[in-house]
């Protein structure tokens, strides 16, 4: 629904004439500028002509993409390394314990309270500022305030709307902060959020353990013992192969590794016969991408255009951020790859082996990085979804993918995948157990999300005095 509002000419601020800037939150509370409670310093870019280190060093560089507002931790050891001479040049931009990183370019408003228990020293990117709380404000409490919708909405209003959104330091200083309570109440609010994050982390761990157990269960039911991968040493990567053993036109060394030969033998030793994907499908086809410009796309249309970014970790298709093509693309250009309810979609370029099942009756087509798979009556869809998302298939596609700029496999290679196929009744039993575990994990993930959101609402109400 569109939103309309009116502002007097006298209310317009400087050169800001964009509507987003003048939206209001309609909240009557006493506020103070952020600069009253913090010191604000910028980060710094790596000097021109310099780059990250090729080796691991104790000097690190913290980028916006390393920040996660919903996490309390960063793996500092795995940040990008820089050389000592670059660190010395940028040493005044080092971020220290209890300073808050706030992203100000690209993705605006990421908040992270920095903690460093390692021996590394970390420089902050120019796309962030660091905030140091004054004595009357606990740093963790300040980070909680900055994550509230009250502050996040202000940041959205204040940033400059260019190709890469930017939030100027002068505008950060003027962000309005609610009245700061005493430290006892600050700590109470911190404790509420800490407990919510702990419960969230516990539930997510339980969910991950359930998901991790699926492959072991599947392999056990199929009677397959996967081979061990060799250590990544030079000796283990050197091997010989007879010319007669080379397959077709594949002369790249990775395809002929001993591990993949052992994998073939392991699959053959399983309880059930192996079938080529080609032999158990009725239909396999990949899509195409219409021209990036012209009359092929439209906003909020009827015909969905699916890409790999629409696939979720739960093996589903998410239509929230989908784009739309026009009717002639759906009915003519891509008519052969119209997606049907129950179709399994398989990534064949970029994120090879990424899987999702389409569970809608809405009209949709696919791009060139996706293949549609439709199976014969002796194949239970939910079972094949389990197989295709397992290491049984992932290791096969890892072998098949071509070492080029964008990893890919072609339709013929996709059709060659080996699938262990039990009788239909056993397929259903295996699929039911795996679906049960996935559903339980999904429920735990949702509970974790709801617990954190509930805590956020509670503390925001306390902070804003609602």
CSV table of C-alpha atoms in Angstrom, one decimal, residues 11-443:
chain,number,residue,atom,x,y,z
A,11,UNK,CA,10.5,21.8,7.8
A,12,UNK,CA,12.7,20.7,4.9
A,13,UNK,CA,16.2,20.1,6.0
A,14,UNK,CA,19.1,21.5,3.9
A,15,UNK,CA,19.3,19.8,0.6
A,16,UNK,CA,17.3,16.7,1.6
A,17,UNK,CA,14.2,16.5,-0.6
A,18,UNK,CA,13.8,12.7,-0.6
A,19,UNK,CA,10.5,11.5,1.0
A,20,UNK,CA,12.1,8.8,3.1
A,21,UNK,CA,14.0,11.4,5.2
A,22,UNK,CA,10.8,13.0,6.4
A,23,UNK,CA,8.9,10.0,7.6
A,24,UNK,CA,8.3,10.2,11.4
A,25,UNK,CA,8.0,7.5,14.1
A,26,UNK,CA,5.2,9.4,15.9
A,27,UNK,CA,6.9,8.8,19.3
A,28,UNK,CA,6.9,11.6,21.9
A,29,UNK,CA,9.9,10.8,24.1
A,30,UNK,CA,12.8,12.8,25.4
A,31,UNK,CA,15.9,12.2,23.4
A,32,UNK,CA,19.5,13.3,23.3
A,33,UNK,CA,22.1,13.3,20.4
A,34,UNK,CA,24.3,10.2,20.3
A,35,UNK,CA,27.4,12.5,20.5
A,36,UNK,CA,26.5,13.2,24.1
A,37,UNK,CA,27.3,9.6,25.1
A,38,UNK,CA,30.0,8.4,22.7
A,39,UNK,CA,33.2,9.4,20.9
A,40,UNK,CA,33.0,8.5,17.2
A,41,UNK,CA,36.0,7.7,15.0
A,42,UNK,CA,36.2,6.5,11.4
A,43,UNK,CA,37.8,3.3,10.0
A,44,UNK,CA,40.2,3.4,7.2
A,45,UNK,CA,40.6,1.7,3.8
A,46,UNK,CA,43.7,-0.3,2.9
A,47,UNK,CA,46.1,2.1,1.1
A,48,UNK,CA,46.0,2.3,-2.7
A,49,UNK,CA,48.3,-0.3,-4.3
A,50,UNK,CA,48.2,-2.5,-1.2
A,51,UNK,CA,46.1,-5.6,-0.6
A,52,UNK,CA,45.5,-8.4,1.9
A,53,UNK,CA,48.4,-10.6,2.9
A,54,UNK,CA,48.9,-13.9,1.1
A,55,UNK,CA,49.9,-15.5,4.5
A,56,UNK,CA,48.3,-15.6,7.9
A,57,UNK,CA,49.5,-12.7,10.1
A,58,UNK,CA,48.5,-11.4,13.6
A,59,UNK,CA,47.2,-8.3,11.9
A,60,UNK,CA,43.6,-8.4,10.7
A,61,UNK,CA,41.1,-6.3,8.7
A,62,UNK,CA,37.5,-6.1,9.8
A,63,UNK,CA,35.0,-5.6,6.9
A,64,UNK,CA,31.3,-4.9,6.8
A,65,UNK,CA,30.6,-8.4,5.5
A,66,UNK,CA,32.3,-9.8,8.6
A,67,UNK,CA,29.7,-8.2,10.9
A,68,UNK,CA,26.6,-10.0,12.0
A,69,UNK,CA,24.2,-8.0,14.2
A,70,UNK,CA,22.5,-11.2,15.3
A,71,UNK,CA,25.6,-12.8,16.6
A,72,UNK,CA,27.8,-12.0,19.6
A,73,UNK,CA,30.9,-13.5,18.1
A,74,UNK,CA,33.4,-13.0,15.3
A,75,UNK,CA,36.0,-15.5,14.4
A,76,UNK,CA,38.9,-13.1,14.5
A,77,UNK,CA,41.5,-15.6,13.5
A,78,UNK,CA,39.7,-16.1,10.2
A,79,UNK,CA,39.5,-12.4,9.3
A,80,UNK,CA,41.5,-11.2,6.3
A,81,UNK,CA,45.2,-10.8,7.2
A,82,UNK,CA,47.3,-7.7,6.4
A,83,UNK,CA,51.0,-7.3,6.5
A,84,UNK,CA,52.8,-5.5,9.4
A,85,UNK,CA,53.8,-2.5,7.4
A,86,UNK,CA,50.1,-1.9,6.5
A,87,UNK,CA,49.1,-2.3,10.1
A,88,UNK,CA,51.6,0.3,11.2
A,89,UNK,CA,50.3,2.8,8.6
A,90,UNK,CA,46.7,2.2,9.8
A,91,UNK,CA,47.4,1.7,13.5
A,92,UNK,CA,45.3,4.7,14.7
A,93,UNK,CA,42.3,2.9,13.2
A,94,UNK,CA,42.6,-0.2,15.3
A,95,UNK,CA,39.4,-1.3,17.0
A,96,UNK,CA,39.6,-2.4,20.6
A,97,UNK,CA,37.6,-4.3,23.2
A,98,UNK,CA,34.2,-2.8,24.1
A,99,UNK,CA,34.2,-0.5,21.1
A,100,UNK,CA,31.2,-0.7,18.8
A,101,UNK,CA,31.5,-1.1,15.0
A,102,UNK,CA,28.7,0.6,13.1
A,103,UNK,CA,28.4,0.0,9.3
A,104,UNK,CA,28.0,3.3,7.4
A,105,UNK,CA,28.3,2.3,3.7
A,106,UNK,CA,26.5,-0.3,1.6
A,107,UNK,CA,24.6,-2.2,4.3
A,108,UNK,CA,23.7,0.6,6.8
A,109,UNK,CA,23.2,0.0,10.5
A,110,UNK,CA,25.0,-3.3,11.3
A,111,UNK,CA,26.0,-3.2,14.9
A,112,UNK,CA,28.7,-5.2,16.6
A,113,UNK,CA,30.3,-4.9,20.1
A,114,UNK,CA,33.9,-5.9,19.5
A,115,UNK,CA,35.5,-8.4,21.8
A,116,UNK,CA,39.0,-9.7,21.1
A,117,UNK,CA,40.5,-12.5,23.2
A,118,UNK,CA,43.1,-13.4,20.6
A,119,UNK,CA,46.6,-12.2,20.0
A,120,UNK,CA,45.5,-10.5,16.8
A,121,UNK,CA,45.3,-6.7,16.3
A,122,UNK,CA,42.4,-5.5,14.1
A,123,UNK,CA,42.0,-2.5,11.8
A,124,UNK,CA,38.4,-1.3,11.0
A,125,UNK,CA,37.3,-0.7,7.4
A,126,UNK,CA,36.5,2.7,6.2
A,127,UNK,CA,32.9,1.5,5.7
A,128,UNK,CA,32.4,1.5,9.5
A,129,UNK,CA,32.8,3.9,12.4
A,130,UNK,CA,33.8,2.8,15.9
A,131,UNK,CA,31.9,4.1,18.9
A,132,UNK,CA,33.4,4.3,22.4
A,133,UNK,CA,30.9,4.7,25.1
A,134,UNK,CA,31.4,7.3,27.9
A,135,UNK,CA,31.5,6.1,31.5
A,136,UNK,CA,27.9,6.5,32.3
A,137,UNK,CA,26.9,4.1,29.5
A,138,UNK,CA,27.7,0.4,29.5
A,139,UNK,CA,29.0,-0.5,26.0
A,140,UNK,CA,26.8,-3.6,25.6
A,141,UNK,CA,23.7,-1.5,26.6
A,142,UNK,CA,24.6,1.1,23.9
A,143,UNK,CA,24.9,-1.7,21.3
A,144,UNK,CA,21.4,-2.9,22.3
A,145,UNK,CA,20.0,0.7,21.9
A,146,UNK,CA,21.6,1.0,18.5
A,147,UNK,CA,19.9,-2.2,17.3
A,148,UNK,CA,16.4,-1.1,18.3
A,149,UNK,CA,14.0,-0.1,15.5
A,150,UNK,CA,13.9,3.4,17.0
A,151,UNK,CA,17.6,3.9,16.1
A,152,UNK,CA,17.6,1.7,12.9
A,153,UNK,CA,14.8,3.7,11.4
A,154,UNK,CA,16.7,6.9,12.1
A,155,UNK,CA,19.7,5.6,10.3
A,156,UNK,CA,17.5,4.6,7.3
A,157,UNK,CA,16.2,8.2,7.2
A,158,UNK,CA,19.6,9.8,7.5
A,159,UNK,CA,21.7,8.0,4.9
A,160,UNK,CA,22.3,9.5,1.5
A,161,UNK,CA,20.4,7.6,-1.1
A,162,UNK,CA,23.1,7.0,-3.8
A,163,UNK,CA,24.2,3.9,-5.7
A,164,UNK,CA,26.0,2.8,-2.5
A,165,UNK,CA,24.1,4.2,0.5
A,166,UNK,CA,26.3,6.2,2.9
A,167,UNK,CA,25.7,7.5,6.4
A,168,UNK,CA,27.9,10.6,7.2
A,169,UNK,CA,29.6,10.8,10.6
A,170,UNK,CA,28.0,14.2,11.2
A,171,UNK,CA,24.6,12.6,10.9
A,172,UNK,CA,25.6,9.7,13.2
A,173,UNK,CA,26.5,12.3,15.9
A,174,UNK,CA,22.9,13.7,15.7
A,175,UNK,CA,21.1,10.4,16.0
A,176,UNK,CA,18.6,10.7,18.8
A,177,UNK,CA,19.1,8.4,21.9
A,178,UNK,CA,16.4,7.9,24.5
A,179,UNK,CA,17.2,8.9,28.1
A,180,UNK,CA,19.9,6.6,29.5
A,181,UNK,CA,18.7,4.8,32.7
A,182,UNK,CA,21.0,4.0,35.6
A,183,UNK,CA,23.6,1.3,35.3
A,184,UNK,CA,21.5,-1.2,37.3
A,185,UNK,CA,18.7,-1.0,34.8
A,186,UNK,CA,21.2,-1.0,31.9
A,187,UNK,CA,22.5,-4.3,33.3
A,188,UNK,CA,19.0,-5.8,33.7
A,189,UNK,CA,18.4,-5.1,30.0
A,190,UNK,CA,21.7,-6.6,29.1
A,191,UNK,CA,20.9,-9.7,31.1
A,192,UNK,CA,17.6,-10.1,29.2
A,193,UNK,CA,19.3,-10.0,25.8
A,194,UNK,CA,22.2,-12.2,26.9
A,195,UNK,CA,19.7,-14.8,28.1
A,196,UNK,CA,17.8,-14.6,24.8
A,197,UNK,CA,21.0,-15.0,22.8
A,198,UNK,CA,22.0,-18.0,24.9
A,199,UNK,CA,18.6,-19.7,24.4
A,200,UNK,CA,18.7,-18.9,20.7
A,201,UNK,CA,22.2,-20.3,20.4
A,202,UNK,CA,21.2,-23.5,22.2
A,203,UNK,CA,18.2,-24.1,20.1
A,204,UNK,CA,20.1,-23.4,16.9
A,205,UNK,CA,22.8,-25.9,18.0
A,206,UNK,CA,20.1,-28.5,18.7
A,207,UNK,CA,18.7,-27.9,15.2
A,208,UNK,CA,22.1,-28.2,13.6
A,209,UNK,CA,22.8,-31.5,15.4
A,210,UNK,CA,19.5,-32.9,14.0
A,211,UNK,CA,20.4,-31.7,10.5
A,212,UNK,CA,23.9,-33.1,10.8
A,213,UNK,CA,22.5,-36.5,11.8
A,214,UNK,CA,20.6,-36.9,8.6
A,215,UNK,CA,23.5,-38.0,6.4
A,216,UNK,CA,24.7,-40.6,8.9
A,217,UNK,CA,21.1,-42.0,9.2
A,218,UNK,CA,20.7,-42.1,5.4
A,219,UNK,CA,24.0,-43.8,4.7
A,220,UNK,CA,23.3,-46.3,7.4
A,221,UNK,CA,19.9,-47.2,5.9
A,222,UNK,CA,21.5,-47.6,2.5
A,223,UNK,CA,24.4,-49.6,3.8
A,224,UNK,CA,27.0,-47.2,2.4
A,225,UNK,CA,30.3,-46.4,4.1
A,226,UNK,CA,31.8,-43.2,2.6
A,227,UNK,CA,35.6,-43.3,2.0
A,228,UNK,CA,37.9,-41.0,4.0
A,229,UNK,CA,39.4,-38.1,2.3
A,230,UNK,CA,43.2,-38.0,2.4
A,231,UNK,CA,45.1,-35.1,4.2
A,232,UNK,CA,45.7,-32.2,1.9
A,233,UNK,CA,49.4,-32.7,1.7
A,234,UNK,CA,51.6,-32.5,-1.4
A,235,UNK,CA,52.3,-36.3,-1.3
A,236,UNK,CA,48.5,-37.1,-1.1
A,237,UNK,CA,47.8,-34.8,-4.1
A,238,UNK,CA,50.3,-36.5,-6.4
A,239,UNK,CA,49.1,-39.6,-8.2
A,240,UNK,CA,49.4,-41.4,-11.5
A,241,UNK,CA,46.8,-42.7,-13.8
A,242,UNK,CA,46.9,-44.9,-16.9
A,243,UNK,CA,45.9,-43.3,-20.2
A,244,UNK,CA,43.3,-46.1,-20.6
A,245,UNK,CA,41.6,-45.1,-17.4
A,246,UNK,CA,41.0,-41.5,-18.4
A,247,UNK,CA,37.3,-40.9,-19.0
A,248,UNK,CA,36.1,-39.3,-22.2
A,249,UNK,CA,37.5,-35.8,-22.5
A,250,UNK,CA,38.1,-35.3,-18.8
A,251,UNK,CA,41.9,-34.8,-18.4
A,252,UNK,CA,41.7,-32.5,-15.3
A,253,UNK,CA,43.5,-34.1,-12.4
A,254,UNK,CA,40.8,-33.4,-9.8
A,255,UNK,CA,38.4,-35.7,-11.7
A,256,UNK,CA,40.7,-38.7,-11.4
A,257,UNK,CA,41.6,-38.4,-7.7
A,258,UNK,CA,41.7,-41.7,-5.8
A,259,UNK,CA,39.0,-40.5,-3.4
A,260,UNK,CA,36.4,-40.5,-6.3
A,261,UNK,CA,37.4,-44.0,-7.4
A,262,UNK,CA,36.9,-45.1,-3.8
A,263,UNK,CA,33.5,-43.3,-3.7
A,264,UNK,CA,32.3,-45.3,-6.8
A,265,UNK,CA,33.3,-48.5,-5.1
A,266,UNK,CA,31.5,-47.5,-1.8
A,267,UNK,CA,28.3,-46.7,-3.6
A,268,UNK,CA,28.4,-50.1,-5.5
A,269,UNK,CA,28.8,-51.9,-2.2
A,270,UNK,CA,25.6,-50.5,-0.7
A,271,UNK,CA,22.4,-52.5,0.0
A,272,UNK,CA,20.5,-51.3,-3.1
A,273,UNK,CA,21.2,-51.0,-6.8
A,274,UNK,CA,22.5,-47.8,-8.4
A,275,UNK,CA,20.5,-46.1,-11.0
A,276,UNK,CA,21.6,-43.2,-13.3
A,277,UNK,CA,19.6,-40.1,-12.8
A,278,UNK,CA,18.7,-40.2,-16.5
A,279,UNK,CA,17.1,-43.6,-16.1
A,280,UNK,CA,14.7,-42.6,-13.2
A,281,UNK,CA,13.5,-39.3,-14.6
A,282,UNK,CA,10.8,-38.4,-17.1
A,283,UNK,CA,12.1,-34.9,-17.7
A,284,UNK,CA,15.4,-32.9,-17.2
A,285,UNK,CA,15.9,-29.5,-18.6
A,286,UNK,CA,17.7,-26.2,-17.7
A,287,UNK,CA,16.3,-22.7,-18.1
A,288,UNK,CA,17.6,-19.5,-19.6
A,289,UNK,CA,17.9,-15.8,-18.6
A,290,UNK,CA,16.1,-13.2,-20.6
A,291,UNK,CA,17.9,-10.0,-21.6
A,292,UNK,CA,18.8,-7.8,-18.6
A,293,UNK,CA,17.3,-4.8,-20.4
A,294,UNK,CA,14.1,-4.4,-22.4
A,295,UNK,CA,10.6,-5.7,-22.1
A,296,UNK,CA,11.2,-9.1,-20.5
A,297,UNK,CA,10.8,-8.2,-16.8
A,298,UNK,CA,8.1,-6.4,-14.7
A,299,UNK,CA,7.5,-5.5,-11.1
A,300,UNK,CA,5.0,-7.4,-9.0
A,301,UNK,CA,3.9,-9.5,-11.9
A,302,UNK,CA,2.2,-12.8,-12.3
A,303,UNK,CA,5.0,-15.0,-13.7
A,304,UNK,CA,7.8,-15.9,-11.2
A,305,UNK,CA,11.4,-16.2,-12.4
A,306,UNK,CA,13.3,-18.5,-10.1
A,307,UNK,CA,17.1,-18.2,-9.4
A,308,UNK,CA,19.4,-20.1,-7.0
A,309,UNK,CA,19.1,-17.2,-4.5
A,310,UNK,CA,15.5,-18.2,-4.0
A,311,UNK,CA,16.5,-21.6,-2.6
A,312,UNK,CA,16.5,-21.9,1.2
A,313,UNK,CA,18.6,-24.1,3.5
A,314,UNK,CA,15.4,-26.0,4.2
A,315,UNK,CA,15.3,-27.2,0.6
A,316,UNK,CA,12.3,-24.9,-0.2
A,317,UNK,CA,11.7,-22.1,-2.7
A,318,UNK,CA,11.3,-18.7,-1.1
A,319,UNK,CA,9.2,-16.3,-3.2
A,320,UNK,CA,9.7,-13.2,-1.0
A,321,UNK,CA,12.5,-11.6,-3.1
A,322,UNK,CA,11.7,-13.2,-6.4
A,323,UNK,CA,11.6,-11.3,-9.7
A,324,UNK,CA,9.0,-11.5,-12.4
A,325,UNK,CA,9.0,-12.0,-16.2
A,326,UNK,CA,6.4,-10.9,-18.6
A,327,UNK,CA,3.8,-13.2,-20.2
A,328,UNK,CA,5.6,-13.7,-23.5
A,329,UNK,CA,8.7,-15.1,-21.6
A,330,UNK,CA,6.5,-17.6,-19.7
A,331,UNK,CA,4.3,-18.6,-22.6
A,332,UNK,CA,6.9,-18.6,-25.4
A,333,UNK,CA,10.6,-18.2,-24.7
A,334,UNK,CA,10.7,-20.4,-21.5
A,335,UNK,CA,7.5,-22.4,-22.0
A,336,UNK,CA,9.5,-25.7,-21.9
A,337,UNK,CA,10.7,-25.0,-18.4
A,338,UNK,CA,7.5,-24.0,-16.7
A,339,UNK,CA,7.8,-25.3,-13.1
A,340,UNK,CA,5.1,-27.6,-11.6
A,341,UNK,CA,4.2,-28.3,-8.0
A,342,UNK,CA,6.5,-31.1,-6.7
A,343,UNK,CA,9.3,-30.4,-9.2
A,344,UNK,CA,12.8,-30.8,-7.8
A,345,UNK,CA,15.2,-28.0,-8.8
A,346,UNK,CA,18.9,-28.6,-9.0
A,347,UNK,CA,21.7,-26.0,-9.3
A,348,UNK,CA,24.0,-26.7,-12.2
A,349,UNK,CA,26.1,-23.4,-12.3
A,350,UNK,CA,27.6,-21.4,-9.5
A,351,UNK,CA,26.2,-23.1,-6.4
A,352,UNK,CA,26.3,-26.6,-8.0
A,353,UNK,CA,24.0,-29.1,-6.3
A,354,UNK,CA,21.9,-26.6,-4.4
A,355,UNK,CA,18.5,-28.2,-4.1
A,356,UNK,CA,14.9,-27.1,-3.6
A,357,UNK,CA,11.4,-28.5,-4.2
A,358,UNK,CA,8.7,-26.2,-5.7
A,359,UNK,CA,5.6,-26.5,-3.6
A,360,UNK,CA,3.4,-23.9,-5.2
A,361,UNK,CA,0.7,-23.8,-7.8
A,362,UNK,CA,1.9,-20.4,-9.0
A,363,UNK,CA,3.3,-20.0,-12.6
A,364,UNK,CA,7.1,-19.9,-12.6
A,365,UNK,CA,10.1,-20.5,-14.9
A,366,UNK,CA,13.8,-21.0,-14.2
A,367,UNK,CA,17.1,-19.4,-15.2
A,368,UNK,CA,20.1,-21.1,-16.9
A,369,UNK,CA,21.7,-22.1,-13.5
A,370,UNK,CA,18.9,-24.4,-12.6
A,371,UNK,CA,17.6,-27.8,-14.0
A,372,UNK,CA,14.1,-29.1,-13.4
A,373,UNK,CA,13.9,-32.8,-12.4
A,374,UNK,CA,10.7,-34.9,-12.8
A,375,UNK,CA,10.8,-38.5,-11.7
A,376,UNK,CA,9.2,-41.8,-12.7
A,377,UNK,CA,6.5,-43.5,-10.6
A,378,UNK,CA,9.0,-45.8,-8.9
A,379,UNK,CA,10.7,-42.9,-7.3
A,380,UNK,CA,9.3,-41.1,-4.2
A,381,UNK,CA,10.0,-37.4,-4.5
A,382,UNK,CA,10.8,-36.8,-0.9
A,383,UNK,CA,13.3,-39.6,-0.9
A,384,UNK,CA,15.1,-38.4,-4.0
A,385,UNK,CA,15.2,-34.9,-2.4
A,386,UNK,CA,17.0,-36.5,0.6
A,387,UNK,CA,19.5,-38.2,-1.7
A,388,UNK,CA,20.2,-35.2,-3.9
A,389,UNK,CA,20.9,-33.0,-0.9
A,390,UNK,CA,23.2,-35.6,0.8
A,391,UNK,CA,26.9,-36.1,0.5
A,392,UNK,CA,26.2,-39.0,-1.8
A,393,UNK,CA,25.3,-36.5,-4.5
A,394,UNK,CA,27.5,-33.6,-3.3
A,395,UNK,CA,30.7,-35.6,-3.7
A,396,UNK,CA,29.7,-36.8,-7.2
A,397,UNK,CA,28.9,-33.2,-8.3
A,398,UNK,CA,32.2,-32.0,-6.8
A,399,UNK,CA,33.9,-34.5,-9.1
A,400,UNK,CA,32.0,-33.4,-12.1
A,401,UNK,CA,32.2,-29.7,-11.8
A,402,UNK,CA,34.6,-28.0,-14.2
A,403,UNK,CA,37.5,-25.9,-13.0
A,404,UNK,CA,36.5,-22.7,-14.8
A,405,UNK,CA,35.6,-19.2,-13.6
A,406,UNK,CA,32.0,-20.2,-12.8
A,407,UNK,CA,31.8,-23.8,-11.7
A,408,UNK,CA,29.2,-25.7,-13.7
A,409,UNK,CA,28.1,-29.1,-14.9
A,410,UNK,CA,26.1,-29.8,-18.0
A,411,UNK,CA,22.8,-31.8,-18.4
A,412,UNK,CA,24.6,-34.9,-19.6
A,413,UNK,CA,26.8,-34.9,-16.5
A,414,UNK,CA,23.8,-34.3,-14.3
A,415,UNK,CA,22.1,-37.3,-15.9
A,416,UNK,CA,25.1,-39.5,-15.1
A,417,UNK,CA,24.7,-39.1,-11.3
A,418,UNK,CA,24.4,-42.5,-9.5
A,419,UNK,CA,21.4,-42.9,-7.2
A,420,UNK,CA,21.0,-45.8,-4.7
A,421,UNK,CA,17.3,-46.8,-5.2
A,422,UNK,CA,15.5,-49.0,-2.6
A,423,UNK,CA,12.0,-50.3,-3.1
A,424,UNK,CA,9.3,-47.6,-3.0
A,425,UNK,CA,8.1,-48.6,0.6
A,426,UNK,CA,11.6,-48.2,2.0
A,427,UNK,CA,12.1,-44.9,0.1
A,428,UNK,CA,9.0,-43.6,1.9
A,429,UNK,CA,10.1,-44.9,5.3
A,430,UNK,CA,13.5,-43.2,4.9
A,431,UNK,CA,12.0,-40.0,3.6
A,432,UNK,CA,9.5,-39.8,6.5
A,433,UNK,CA,12.2,-40.1,9.1
A,434,UNK,CA,14.4,-37.5,7.5
A,435,UNK,CA,11.4,-35.2,7.0
A,436,UNK,CA,10.6,-35.6,10.7
A,437,UNK,CA,14.1,-34.5,11.6
A,438,UNK,CA,14.1,-31.6,9.3
A,439,UNK,CA,10.7,-30.4,10.6
A,440,UNK,CA,11.9,-30.6,14.2
A,441,UNK,CA,15.1,-28.7,13.3
A,442,UNK,CA,13.0,-26.0,11.5
A,443,UNK,CA,10.7,-25.7,14.5
